Coordinates of C-alpha atoms and ligand atoms in Angstrom, one line a residue:
X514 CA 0.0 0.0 0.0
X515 CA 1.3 3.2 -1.1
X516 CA -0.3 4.9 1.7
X517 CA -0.2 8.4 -0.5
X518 CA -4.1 9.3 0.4
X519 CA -5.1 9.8 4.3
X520 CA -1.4 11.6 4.7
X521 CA -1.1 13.3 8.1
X522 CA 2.7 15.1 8.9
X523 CA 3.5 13.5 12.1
X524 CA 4.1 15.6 15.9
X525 CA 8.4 15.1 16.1
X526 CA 8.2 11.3 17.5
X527 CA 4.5 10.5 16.1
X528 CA 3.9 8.5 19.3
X529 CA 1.4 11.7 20.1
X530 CA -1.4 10.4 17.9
X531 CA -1.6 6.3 18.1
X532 CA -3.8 4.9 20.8
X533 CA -3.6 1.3 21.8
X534 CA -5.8 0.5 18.6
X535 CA -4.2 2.4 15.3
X536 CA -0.6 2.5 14.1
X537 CA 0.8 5.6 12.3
X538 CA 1.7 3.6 8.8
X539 CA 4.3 4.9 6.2
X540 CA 4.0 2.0 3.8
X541 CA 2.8 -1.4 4.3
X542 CA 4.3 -3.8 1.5
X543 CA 5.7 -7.4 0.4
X544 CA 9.0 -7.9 -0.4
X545 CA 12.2 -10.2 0.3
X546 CA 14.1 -9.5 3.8
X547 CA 16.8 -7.2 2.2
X548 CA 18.8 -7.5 6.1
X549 CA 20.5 -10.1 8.7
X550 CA 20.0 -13.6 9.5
X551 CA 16.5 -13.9 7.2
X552 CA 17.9 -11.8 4.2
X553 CA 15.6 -13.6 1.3
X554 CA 13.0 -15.1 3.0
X555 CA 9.0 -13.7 1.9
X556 CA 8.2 -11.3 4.4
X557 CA 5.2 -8.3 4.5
X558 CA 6.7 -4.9 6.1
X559 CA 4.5 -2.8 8.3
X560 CA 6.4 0.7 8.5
X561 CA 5.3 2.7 11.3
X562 CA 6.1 6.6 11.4
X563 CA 7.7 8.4 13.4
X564 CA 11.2 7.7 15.6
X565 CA 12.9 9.0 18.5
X566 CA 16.3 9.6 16.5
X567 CA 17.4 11.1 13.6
X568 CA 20.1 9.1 11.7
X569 CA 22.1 11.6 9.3
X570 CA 22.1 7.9 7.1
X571 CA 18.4 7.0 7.9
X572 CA 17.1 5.7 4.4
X573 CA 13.7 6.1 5.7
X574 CA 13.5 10.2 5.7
X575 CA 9.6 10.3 5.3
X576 CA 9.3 8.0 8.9
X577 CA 12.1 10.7 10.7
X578 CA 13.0 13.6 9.2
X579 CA 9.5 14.3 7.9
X580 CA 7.2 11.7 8.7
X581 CA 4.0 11.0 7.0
X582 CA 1.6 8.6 7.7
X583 CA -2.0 7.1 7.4
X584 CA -3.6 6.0 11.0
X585 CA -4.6 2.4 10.2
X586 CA -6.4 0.4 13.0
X587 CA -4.5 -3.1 13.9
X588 CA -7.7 -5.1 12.4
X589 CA -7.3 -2.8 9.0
X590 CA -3.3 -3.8 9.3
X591 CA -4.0 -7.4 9.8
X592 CA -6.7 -7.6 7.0
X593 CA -3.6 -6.1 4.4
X594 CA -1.0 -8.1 5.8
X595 CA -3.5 -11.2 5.3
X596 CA -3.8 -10.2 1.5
X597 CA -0.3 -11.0 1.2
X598 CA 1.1 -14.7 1.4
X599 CA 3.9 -14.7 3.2
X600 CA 4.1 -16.3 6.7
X601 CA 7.0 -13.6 8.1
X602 CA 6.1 -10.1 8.8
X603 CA 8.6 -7.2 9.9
X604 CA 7.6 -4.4 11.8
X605 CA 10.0 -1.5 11.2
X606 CA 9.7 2.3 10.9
X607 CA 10.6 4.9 12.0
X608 CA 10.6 3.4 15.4
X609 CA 8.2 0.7 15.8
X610 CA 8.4 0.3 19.6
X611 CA 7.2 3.8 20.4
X612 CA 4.0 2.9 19.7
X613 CA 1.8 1.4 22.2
X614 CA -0.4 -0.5 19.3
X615 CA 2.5 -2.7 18.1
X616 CA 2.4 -4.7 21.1
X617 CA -1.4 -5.4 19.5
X618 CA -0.7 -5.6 16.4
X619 CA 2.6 -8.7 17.2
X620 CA -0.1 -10.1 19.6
X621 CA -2.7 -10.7 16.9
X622 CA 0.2 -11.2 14.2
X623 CA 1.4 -14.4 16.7
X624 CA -2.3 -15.5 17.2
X625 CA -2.5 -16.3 13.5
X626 CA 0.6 -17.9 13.2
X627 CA 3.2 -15.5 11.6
X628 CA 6.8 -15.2 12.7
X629 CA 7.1 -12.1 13.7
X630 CA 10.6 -9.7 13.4
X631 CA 11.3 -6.0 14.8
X632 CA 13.4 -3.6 13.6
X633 CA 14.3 -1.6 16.3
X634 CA 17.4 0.9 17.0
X635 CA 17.3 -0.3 20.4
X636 CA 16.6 2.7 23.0
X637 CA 13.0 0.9 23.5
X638 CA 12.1 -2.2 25.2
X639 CA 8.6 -3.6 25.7
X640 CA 7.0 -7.0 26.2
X641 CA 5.7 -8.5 23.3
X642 CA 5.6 -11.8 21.0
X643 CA 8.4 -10.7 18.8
X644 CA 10.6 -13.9 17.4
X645 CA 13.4 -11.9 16.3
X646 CA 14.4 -8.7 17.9
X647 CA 16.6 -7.3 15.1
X648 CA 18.3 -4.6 17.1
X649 CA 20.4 -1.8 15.1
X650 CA 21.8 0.1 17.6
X651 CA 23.2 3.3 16.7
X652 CA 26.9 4.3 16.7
X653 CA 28.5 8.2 16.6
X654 CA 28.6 8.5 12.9
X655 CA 24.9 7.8 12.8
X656 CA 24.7 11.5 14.3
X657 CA 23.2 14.6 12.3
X658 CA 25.9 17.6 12.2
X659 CA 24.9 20.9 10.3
X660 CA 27.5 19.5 7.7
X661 CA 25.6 15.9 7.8
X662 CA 21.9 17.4 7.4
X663 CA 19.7 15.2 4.7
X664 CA 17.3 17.7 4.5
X665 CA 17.0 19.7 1.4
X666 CA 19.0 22.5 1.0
X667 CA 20.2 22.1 4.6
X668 CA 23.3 23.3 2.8
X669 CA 22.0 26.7 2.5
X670 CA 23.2 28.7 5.4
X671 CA 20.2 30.5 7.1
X672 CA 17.4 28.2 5.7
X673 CA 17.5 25.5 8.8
X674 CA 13.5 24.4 9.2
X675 CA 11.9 23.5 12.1
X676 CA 13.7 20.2 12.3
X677 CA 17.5 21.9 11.9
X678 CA 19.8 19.2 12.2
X679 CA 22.2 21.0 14.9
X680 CA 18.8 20.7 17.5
X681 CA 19.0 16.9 17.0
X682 CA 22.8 16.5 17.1
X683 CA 22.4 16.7 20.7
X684 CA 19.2 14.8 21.0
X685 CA 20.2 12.1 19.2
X686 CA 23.5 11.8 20.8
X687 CA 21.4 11.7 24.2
X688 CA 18.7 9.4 23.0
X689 CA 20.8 6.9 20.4
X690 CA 22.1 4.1 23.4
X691 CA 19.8 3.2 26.3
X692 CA 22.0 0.1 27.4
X693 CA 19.2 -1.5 29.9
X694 CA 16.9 -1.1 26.4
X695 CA 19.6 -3.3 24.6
X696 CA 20.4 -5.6 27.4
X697 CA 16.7 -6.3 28.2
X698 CA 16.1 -7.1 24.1
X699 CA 18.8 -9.5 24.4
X700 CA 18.3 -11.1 27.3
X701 CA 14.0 -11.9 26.2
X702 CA 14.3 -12.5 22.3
X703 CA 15.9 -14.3 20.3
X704 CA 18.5 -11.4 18.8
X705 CA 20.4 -10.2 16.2
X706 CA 22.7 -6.8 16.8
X707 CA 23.0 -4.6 13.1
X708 CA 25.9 -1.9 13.4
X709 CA 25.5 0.3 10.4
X710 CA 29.5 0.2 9.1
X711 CA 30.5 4.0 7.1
X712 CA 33.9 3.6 8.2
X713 CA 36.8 1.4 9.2
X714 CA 36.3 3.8 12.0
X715 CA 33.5 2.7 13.2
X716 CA 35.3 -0.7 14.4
X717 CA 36.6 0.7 18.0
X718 CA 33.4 1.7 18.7
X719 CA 31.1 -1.0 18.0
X720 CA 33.6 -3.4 19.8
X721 CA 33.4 -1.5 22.7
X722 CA 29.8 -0.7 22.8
X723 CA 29.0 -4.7 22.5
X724 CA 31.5 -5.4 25.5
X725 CA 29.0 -2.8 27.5
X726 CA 25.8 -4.4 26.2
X727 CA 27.4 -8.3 27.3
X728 CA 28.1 -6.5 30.7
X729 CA 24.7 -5.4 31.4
X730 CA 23.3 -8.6 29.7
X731 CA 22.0 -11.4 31.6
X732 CA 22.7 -13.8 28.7
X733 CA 25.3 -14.8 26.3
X734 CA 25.7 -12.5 22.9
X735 CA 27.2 -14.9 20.1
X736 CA 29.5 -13.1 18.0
X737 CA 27.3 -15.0 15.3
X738 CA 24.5 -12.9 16.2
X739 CA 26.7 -9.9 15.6
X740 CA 26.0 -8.7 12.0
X741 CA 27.7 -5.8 10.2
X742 CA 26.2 -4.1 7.4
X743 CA 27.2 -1.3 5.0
X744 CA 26.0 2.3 5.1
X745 CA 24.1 3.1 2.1
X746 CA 20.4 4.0 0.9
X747 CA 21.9 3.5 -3.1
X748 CA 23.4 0.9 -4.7
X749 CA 26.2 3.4 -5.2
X750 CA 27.0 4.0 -1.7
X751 CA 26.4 0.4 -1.0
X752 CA 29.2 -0.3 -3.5
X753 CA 31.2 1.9 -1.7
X754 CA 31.1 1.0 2.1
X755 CA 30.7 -2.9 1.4
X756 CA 34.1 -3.7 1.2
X757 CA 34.8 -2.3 4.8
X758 CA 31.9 -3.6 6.6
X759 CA 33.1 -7.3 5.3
X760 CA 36.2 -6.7 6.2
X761 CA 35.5 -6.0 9.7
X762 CA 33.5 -9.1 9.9
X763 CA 36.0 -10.8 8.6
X764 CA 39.0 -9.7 11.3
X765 CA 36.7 -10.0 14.1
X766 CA 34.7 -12.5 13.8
X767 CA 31.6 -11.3 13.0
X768 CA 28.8 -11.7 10.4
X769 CA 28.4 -9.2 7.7
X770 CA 24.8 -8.8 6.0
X771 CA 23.7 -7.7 2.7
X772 CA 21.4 -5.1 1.5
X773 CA 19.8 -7.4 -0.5
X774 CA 16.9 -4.6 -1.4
X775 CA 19.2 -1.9 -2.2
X776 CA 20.8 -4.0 -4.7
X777 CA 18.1 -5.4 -6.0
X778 CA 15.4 -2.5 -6.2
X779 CA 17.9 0.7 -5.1
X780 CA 15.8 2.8 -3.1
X781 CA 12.3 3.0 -4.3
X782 CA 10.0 2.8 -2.3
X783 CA 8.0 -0.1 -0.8
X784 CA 10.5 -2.3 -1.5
Ligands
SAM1048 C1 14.9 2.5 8.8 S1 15.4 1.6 10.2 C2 13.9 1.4 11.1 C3 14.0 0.6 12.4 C4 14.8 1.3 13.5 N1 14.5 2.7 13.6 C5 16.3 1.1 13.4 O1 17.0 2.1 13.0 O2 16.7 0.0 13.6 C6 15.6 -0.1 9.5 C7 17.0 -0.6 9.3 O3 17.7 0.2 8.3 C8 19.0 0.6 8.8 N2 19.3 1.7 8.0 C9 18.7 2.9 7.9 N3 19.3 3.7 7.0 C10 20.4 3.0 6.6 C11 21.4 3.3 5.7 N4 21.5 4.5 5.0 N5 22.4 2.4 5.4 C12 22.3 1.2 6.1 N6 21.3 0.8 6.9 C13 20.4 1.8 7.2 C14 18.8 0.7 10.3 O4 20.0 0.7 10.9 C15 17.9 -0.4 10.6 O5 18.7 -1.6 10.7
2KA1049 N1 13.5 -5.6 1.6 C1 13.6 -4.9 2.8 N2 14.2 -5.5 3.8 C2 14.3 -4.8 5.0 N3 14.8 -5.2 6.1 C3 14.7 -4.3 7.1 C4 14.1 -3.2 6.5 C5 13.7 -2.0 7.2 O1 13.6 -0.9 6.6 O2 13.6 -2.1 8.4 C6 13.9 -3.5 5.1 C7 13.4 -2.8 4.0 O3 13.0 -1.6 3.9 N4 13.2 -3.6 2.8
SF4_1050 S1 16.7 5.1 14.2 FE1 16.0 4.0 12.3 S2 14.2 5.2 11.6 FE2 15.1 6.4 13.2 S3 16.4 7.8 12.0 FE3 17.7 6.1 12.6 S4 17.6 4.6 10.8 FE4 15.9 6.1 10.6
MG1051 MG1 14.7 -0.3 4.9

């Protein structure tokens, strides 16, 4: 579903107008899991709007930057989703877990039988039938800078909008790891950890940030469940960071993933 008619611009984190019955939906599509440990497999996507950070990178602008949705109840969701045949569906955004109605929507999702997977970033934990927790927690170079500001003509001195990227340089720093968030995702689903890879740089930090999410874990975090994947909305970009984000893998241990969608489809939409 396009979701082009019913378009309302979302409040800054679009948690303001869901209820525990309707879901602020960006797009609602079938496709092939483009990321991690299911990459190929069938799978509907249900894209909430709205999110808590703002990723310089994020390849999902109208869901952050400037979110647009339609408000969908959870039996309207379920009813698309069931016009589909796949058996997996992926919540994602945005940031699904702000909104109370996804616990619903996985509840009546596992009630019919689907394997269920959430795309997080990981500053959110709540309790809910989710069979893979695919957490992408977000490392420094995620952060929006005046000079790393996707919005158009952010380049143009004096034009900053409401959403001016140096406001949510400190935000997102603040708001981008909430280790008792990660630790309680991994210690109550089965999980996968995404880093987003730009840069051979971004090594030191993601091995240090997992060493502080296995401290404050209860359970045992496989370097197999640890996936690396390259920054990149374009096949261009893609074709660009790959090589690093393999290598990485590589020397320490860890998996990398694809961007199966990107390569396949770029980035248009519902795909
Ligand atoms: C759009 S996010 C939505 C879910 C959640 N907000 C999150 O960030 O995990 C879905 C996935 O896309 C990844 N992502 C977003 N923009 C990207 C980019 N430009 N390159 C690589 N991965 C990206 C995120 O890290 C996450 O794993
Ligand atoms: N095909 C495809 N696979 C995906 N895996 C995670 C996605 C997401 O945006 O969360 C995504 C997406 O947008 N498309
Ligand atoms: S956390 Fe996810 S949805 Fe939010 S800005 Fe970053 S990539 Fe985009
Ligand atoms: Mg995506």
């Amino acid at each position: 579903m396009p979701v082009t008619s019913d378009v309302d611009a979302d409040s800054e984190d679009s948690a303001s107008e869901t209820d525990g019955d309707a879901l602020p939906v960006n797009e609602l599509f079938e496709s092939l899991q483009g990321e991690g440990r299911l990459a190929g497999v069938p799978s509907v996507f249900v894209r909430t709007s709205g999110c808590n950070l703002r990723c310089w990178f994020c390849d999902s602008y109208h869901t952050s930057w400037e979110p647009t949705h339609a408000t969908m109840s959870v039996a309207e969701i379920l009813a698309e989703v069931e016009s589909y045949d796949a058996d997996h569906v992926v919540l994602t955004g945005g940031e699904p877990l702000l909104h109370d109605a996804s616990v619903a929507l996985l509840e009546e999702l596992d009630a019919r039988g689907y394997h269920t997977t959430v795309e997080t970033n990981g500053t959110i934990y709540r309790d809910a039938p989710i069979d893979l927790a695919s957490v992408s927690p977000k490392l420094a170079s995620s952060t929006p800078t005046p000079e790393n500001d996707p919005r158009p003509g952010a380049d143009e001195a004096d034009e900053a909008g409401p959403t001016d990227a140096s406001e949510w340089t400190e935000r997102h720093e603040e708001r981008r790891i909430d280790l008792d968030a990660l630790a309680s995702l991994a210690e109550n689903y089965d999980c996968q950890l995404k880093f987003v890879v730009s840069d051979r740089a971004d090594a030191a930090e993601i091995t240090d940030l997992l060493g502080r999410i296995r401290d404050a874990a209860a359970v045992e975090i496989r370097d197999t469940d640890v996936l690396l994947m390259p920054e990149g909305a374009t096949k261009d970009r893609v074709a660009q960071t790959r090589p690093v984000a393999a290598e990485l893998a590589q020397e320490h241990g860890f998996r990398y993933t694809p961007r199966l969608h990107v390569n396949l489809w770029n980035d248009a939409p519902e795909t």
